[in-house]
Short mmCIF file of C-alpha atoms in Angstrom, two decimals:
data_model
loop_
_atom_site.label_atom_id
_atom_site.label_comp_id
_atom_site.label_asym_id
_atom_site.label_seq_id
_atom_site.Cartn_x
_atom_site.Cartn_y
_atom_site.Cartn_z
CA MET A 129 22.56 20.03 -29.77
CA THR A 130 20.90 18.74 -32.57
CA SER A 131 17.38 19.11 -32.48
CA GLY A 132 15.87 15.77 -31.42
CA LEU A 133 18.54 15.34 -28.75
CA TRP A 134 16.80 19.10 -27.23
CA GLU A 135 13.12 17.50 -27.44
CA LEU A 136 14.64 13.99 -25.90
CA VAL A 137 15.48 17.08 -22.79
CA LEU A 138 12.16 18.84 -23.10
CA GLN A 139 10.25 15.48 -22.82
CA GLY A 140 12.61 14.60 -19.51
CA VAL A 141 11.51 17.67 -18.02
CA TRP A 142 7.94 17.28 -18.87
CA VAL A 143 8.12 14.15 -16.95
CA THR A 144 9.87 15.80 -14.01
CA VAL A 145 7.31 18.39 -13.56
CA GLN A 146 4.45 15.18 -13.62
CA LEU A 147 6.01 13.35 -11.61
CA LEU A 148 6.84 16.50 -9.15
CA PHE A 149 3.57 17.09 -9.97
CA PHE A 150 1.31 14.20 -8.46
CA SER A 151 4.48 13.50 -5.90
CA ALA A 152 3.39 16.84 -4.33
CA LEU A 153 0.04 15.98 -4.12
CA LEU A 154 0.38 12.86 -2.17
CA ALA A 155 2.75 14.41 -0.07
CA THR A 156 0.61 17.84 1.14
CA ALA A 157 -2.51 15.14 2.00
CA VAL A 158 0.32 13.00 3.89
CA SER A 159 1.60 15.84 5.51
CA PHE A 160 -2.12 17.33 6.69
CA VAL A 161 -3.55 13.67 7.76
CA VAL A 162 -0.67 12.96 9.64
CA GLY A 163 0.56 16.07 11.10
CA ILE A 164 -2.86 16.64 12.30
CA ALA A 165 -3.13 13.18 13.54
CA ARG A 166 0.03 13.78 15.41
CA THR A 167 -2.16 16.91 17.62
CA HIS A 168 -5.00 14.23 18.25
CA ARG A 169 -6.31 13.74 21.72
CA LEU A 170 -6.27 9.82 21.60
CA TRP A 171 -2.67 8.77 22.02
CA ILE A 172 -2.76 5.37 19.47
CA VAL A 173 -3.70 7.80 16.57
CA ARG A 174 -0.57 9.82 17.78
CA PHE A 175 1.89 7.02 18.52
CA LEU A 176 0.84 5.36 14.85
CA ALA A 177 1.22 8.87 12.96
CA GLY A 178 4.76 9.63 15.19
CA PHE A 179 5.53 5.98 13.96
CA TYR A 180 5.53 6.10 10.50
CA THR A 181 7.03 9.78 10.63
CA GLU A 182 9.60 8.06 11.78
CA VAL A 183 9.51 5.07 10.02
CA PHE A 184 9.92 7.34 6.56
CA ARG A 185 11.87 10.11 7.90
CA GLY A 186 14.59 7.43 8.68
CA THR A 187 15.12 6.01 6.02
CA SER A 188 16.55 6.88 2.63
CA ALA A 189 14.09 7.80 -0.31
CA LEU A 190 16.02 5.95 -2.82
CA VAL A 191 15.87 3.11 -1.00
CA MET A 192 11.77 3.21 -0.94
CA ILE A 193 12.01 3.65 -4.63
CA PHE A 194 13.63 0.59 -4.50
CA TRP A 195 11.93 -1.04 -2.48
CA VAL A 196 8.69 -0.16 -4.27
CA PHE A 197 9.59 -0.51 -7.32
CA PHE A 198 11.91 -3.84 -7.36
CA VAL A 199 10.21 -5.46 -4.11
CA LEU A 200 6.43 -4.78 -3.54
CA PRO A 201 5.32 -6.40 -6.68
CA PRO A 202 6.89 -9.97 -6.69
CA ALA A 203 5.57 -9.97 -2.53
CA PHE A 204 2.00 -8.78 -4.00
CA GLY A 205 1.59 -9.57 -7.46
CA TRP A 206 1.08 -6.58 -9.77
CA GLN A 207 3.58 -4.23 -10.89
CA LEU A 208 4.02 -0.16 -10.82
CA VAL A 209 5.00 1.76 -13.25
CA PRO A 210 7.69 4.00 -12.92
CA MET A 211 6.23 6.94 -12.64
CA TRP A 212 3.18 5.67 -9.86
CA ALA A 213 6.29 4.18 -8.09
CA GLY A 214 8.06 7.61 -8.08
CA THR A 215 4.88 9.34 -7.25
CA LEU A 216 3.82 7.03 -4.35
CA ALA A 217 8.25 6.46 -2.87
CA LEU A 218 8.56 10.22 -2.99
CA GLY A 219 5.36 11.30 -1.76
CA LEU A 220 5.11 9.10 1.37
CA THR A 221 9.30 10.15 2.25
CA TYR A 222 8.43 13.73 2.13
CA GLY A 223 5.24 13.43 3.43
CA ALA A 224 6.78 12.37 6.67
CA TYR A 225 9.00 15.65 7.04
CA GLY A 226 5.80 17.71 5.71
CA SER A 227 4.03 16.09 8.72
CA GLU A 228 6.32 18.04 11.35
CA ILE A 229 5.87 20.91 9.35
CA VAL A 230 2.34 20.94 9.87
CA ARG A 231 2.43 19.85 13.90
CA GLY A 232 4.81 22.69 14.48
CA ALA A 233 2.64 25.08 13.10
CA LEU A 234 -0.76 23.36 15.02
CA ALA A 235 1.24 23.52 17.86
CA ALA A 236 2.70 26.78 17.64
CA VAL A 237 -0.96 28.82 17.28
CA ASP A 238 -1.86 31.01 20.24
CA PRO A 239 -3.41 28.50 23.21
CA ALA A 240 -6.11 31.01 23.89
CA GLN A 241 -7.36 30.88 20.53
CA LYS A 242 -7.44 27.04 21.73
CA GLU A 243 -9.19 27.54 24.60
CA GLY A 244 -12.01 30.11 22.55
CA GLY A 245 -12.24 27.69 20.39
CA ILE A 246 -14.22 25.43 23.74
CA ALA A 247 -15.85 28.21 25.35
CA LEU A 248 -17.65 28.82 21.85
CA SER A 249 -18.61 24.57 22.41
CA PHE A 250 -16.84 23.97 19.12
CA THR A 251 -15.79 20.35 18.40
CA PRO A 252 -12.73 19.23 18.08
CA TRP A 253 -12.63 19.06 13.88
CA GLN A 254 -14.39 22.69 13.89
CA ARG A 255 -11.67 24.19 16.45
CA MET A 256 -9.26 22.93 13.56
CA LYS A 257 -11.35 23.80 10.96
CA LEU A 258 -12.57 27.32 11.41
CA ILE A 259 -9.39 28.67 14.27
CA LEU A 260 -6.47 26.28 13.92
CA LEU A 261 -5.62 25.93 10.21
CA PRO A 262 -6.62 29.42 9.24
CA GLN A 263 -3.94 30.37 11.58
CA ALA A 264 -1.08 27.76 10.77
CA VAL A 265 -1.38 27.26 7.40
CA PRO A 266 0.20 31.09 6.59
CA GLU A 267 3.10 29.71 8.76
CA MET A 268 3.58 26.05 6.74
CA ILE A 269 4.44 27.78 3.57
CA PRO A 270 7.88 29.51 3.63
CA PRO A 271 9.02 25.41 4.92
CA PHE A 272 7.08 24.13 2.24
CA SER A 273 8.31 26.03 0.05
CA ASN A 274 11.76 24.72 0.85
CA LEU A 275 10.30 21.13 1.33
CA LEU A 276 9.05 21.39 -2.75
CA ILE A 277 12.46 22.43 -3.88
CA GLU A 278 13.96 19.86 -2.44
CA LEU A 279 11.18 16.99 -3.30
CA LEU A 280 12.14 18.75 -7.65
CA LYS A 281 15.32 18.00 -6.55
CA GLY A 282 14.41 14.79 -5.51
CA THR A 283 12.56 13.39 -8.68
CA ALA A 284 16.36 12.93 -9.77
CA LEU A 285 16.07 9.27 -7.91
CA VAL A 286 13.64 7.88 -10.56
CA SER A 287 16.52 7.68 -12.90
CA ILE A 288 17.64 4.32 -11.21
CA MET A 289 13.91 3.14 -12.54
CA GLY A 290 14.61 3.98 -16.48
CA MET A 291 12.42 6.17 -15.95
CA GLY A 292 12.97 9.51 -18.43
CA ASP A 293 12.92 12.13 -16.67
CA LEU A 294 15.53 15.54 -16.95
CA ALA A 295 18.42 13.59 -15.01
CA PHE A 296 17.80 10.32 -17.18
CA SER A 297 17.27 12.29 -20.15
CA GLY A 298 20.39 14.64 -19.41
CA ASN A 299 22.74 11.81 -18.94
CA LEU A 300 21.28 9.72 -22.62
CA VAL A 301 22.27 12.83 -24.18
CA ARG A 302 25.63 12.96 -22.12
CA LEU A 303 26.59 9.82 -23.72
CA ALA A 304 25.43 10.66 -27.11
CA LEU A 305 27.83 13.54 -27.36
CA GLN A 306 30.41 12.95 -24.49
CA GLU A 307 30.06 16.04 -23.03
CA SER A 308 29.45 16.18 -19.87
CA ALA A 309 30.35 19.08 -18.71
CA GLU A 310 28.02 21.02 -21.45
CA ILE A 311 25.17 18.79 -20.96
CA TYR A 312 25.28 18.76 -17.22
CA THR A 313 25.13 22.62 -17.15
CA TYR A 314 22.31 22.40 -19.05
CA ILE A 315 20.63 20.35 -16.93
CA LEU A 316 21.46 22.41 -13.64
CA LEU A 317 20.32 25.69 -15.33
CA ILE A 318 16.73 23.80 -16.26
CA TYR A 319 16.67 23.07 -12.33
CA PHE A 320 17.29 26.09 -11.26
CA VAL A 321 14.59 27.87 -13.79
CA ILE A 322 12.06 25.27 -12.14
CA ALA A 323 12.74 25.82 -8.54
CA PHE A 324 12.69 29.78 -8.86
CA LEU A 325 9.72 30.02 -10.45
CA LEU A 326 8.00 27.36 -7.46
CA THR A 327 9.57 29.70 -4.89
CA ARG A 328 7.97 32.81 -6.81
CA VAL A 329 4.65 31.11 -6.77
CA MET A 330 4.92 30.18 -2.76
CA ARG A 331 6.44 33.26 -2.04
CA GLY A 332 3.17 34.62 -3.71
CA LEU A 333 0.74 31.85 -2.18
CA GLU A 334 2.27 33.17 1.22
CA LYS A 335 1.13 36.58 0.25
CA LYS A 336 -1.86 36.09 -0.16
CA LEU A 337 -2.86 34.06 2.50
CA LYS A 338 -1.58 35.99 4.75
CA ALA A 339 -2.90 39.08 3.92
CA GLY A 340 -6.01 38.57 6.61
CA VAL A 341 -4.45 36.98 8.93
CA GLY A 342 -1.85 38.95 10.59
CA LYS A 343 -2.48 41.98 13.53
CA ALA A 344 -2.60 45.53 12.80
CA PRO A 345 0.21 46.80 15.30
CA GLN A 346 -1.04 48.81 17.95
CA LYS A 347 -0.59 52.40 18.07
CA LYS A 348 1.25 53.74 21.32
CA THR A 349 -0.47 56.65 22.50
CA ALA A 350 1.68 59.54 24.61
CA ALA A 351 0.65 61.02 27.61
CA VAL A 352 0.59 64.65 27.03
CA GLY A 353 0.06 67.51 29.49
CA VAL A 354 -0.19 64.68 32.23
CA PRO A 355 0.76 66.82 35.48
CA GLU A 356 3.21 65.19 37.62
CA GLY A 357 1.33 63.20 41.07
CA SER A 358 -2.17 62.57 39.08
CA GLY A 359 -1.34 59.14 39.02
CA VAL A 360 -1.26 58.36 35.63
CA SER A 361 1.87 57.38 34.15
#
């Protein structure tokens, strides 16, 4: 490929990275807000959070992008630029999946920890902030890492809006060179490299968060020289 075509691909990489960053931020915020809401003591809050999760998990991300970019503007009289339309659609969709990760991790915390917070007269928010989240967040990292990789691959869907992401730029280069195998191999490798780097970053974050959370294994002491019939087993 010529330098000009490589520059086009690199511009697509930069757009993809920006879209991944913004949509991941939105998805993370949605995940925690909705996930925590699904553990709320009020049934109406749990119902609304569950309804949101079911709607966005049960609809196609591609159709959601169409809806945000093509349907909402005429209805409300405004137009989102492709970057923000893609961010909104992907962030809300993948945030619904992330909310289940948050809910499951919070539910997996030992009930004794919650009871301890109640015994200390902590408010629900204090129990969440000081007891539940510090233990649950490290357990969320591996599934969040998988979700982040899925989000990276999902960014290719925004090419339907004519947004110059990596997939869209690669297709333009393919049309210019009429070389499908070579171009798409390069695109696959670029996605793989980005995903590999993200995985390494998330593993490092997981180790850091788990550093002071895990319990030290208990040492077993053998009863040496205990005479029979002493009542010690």
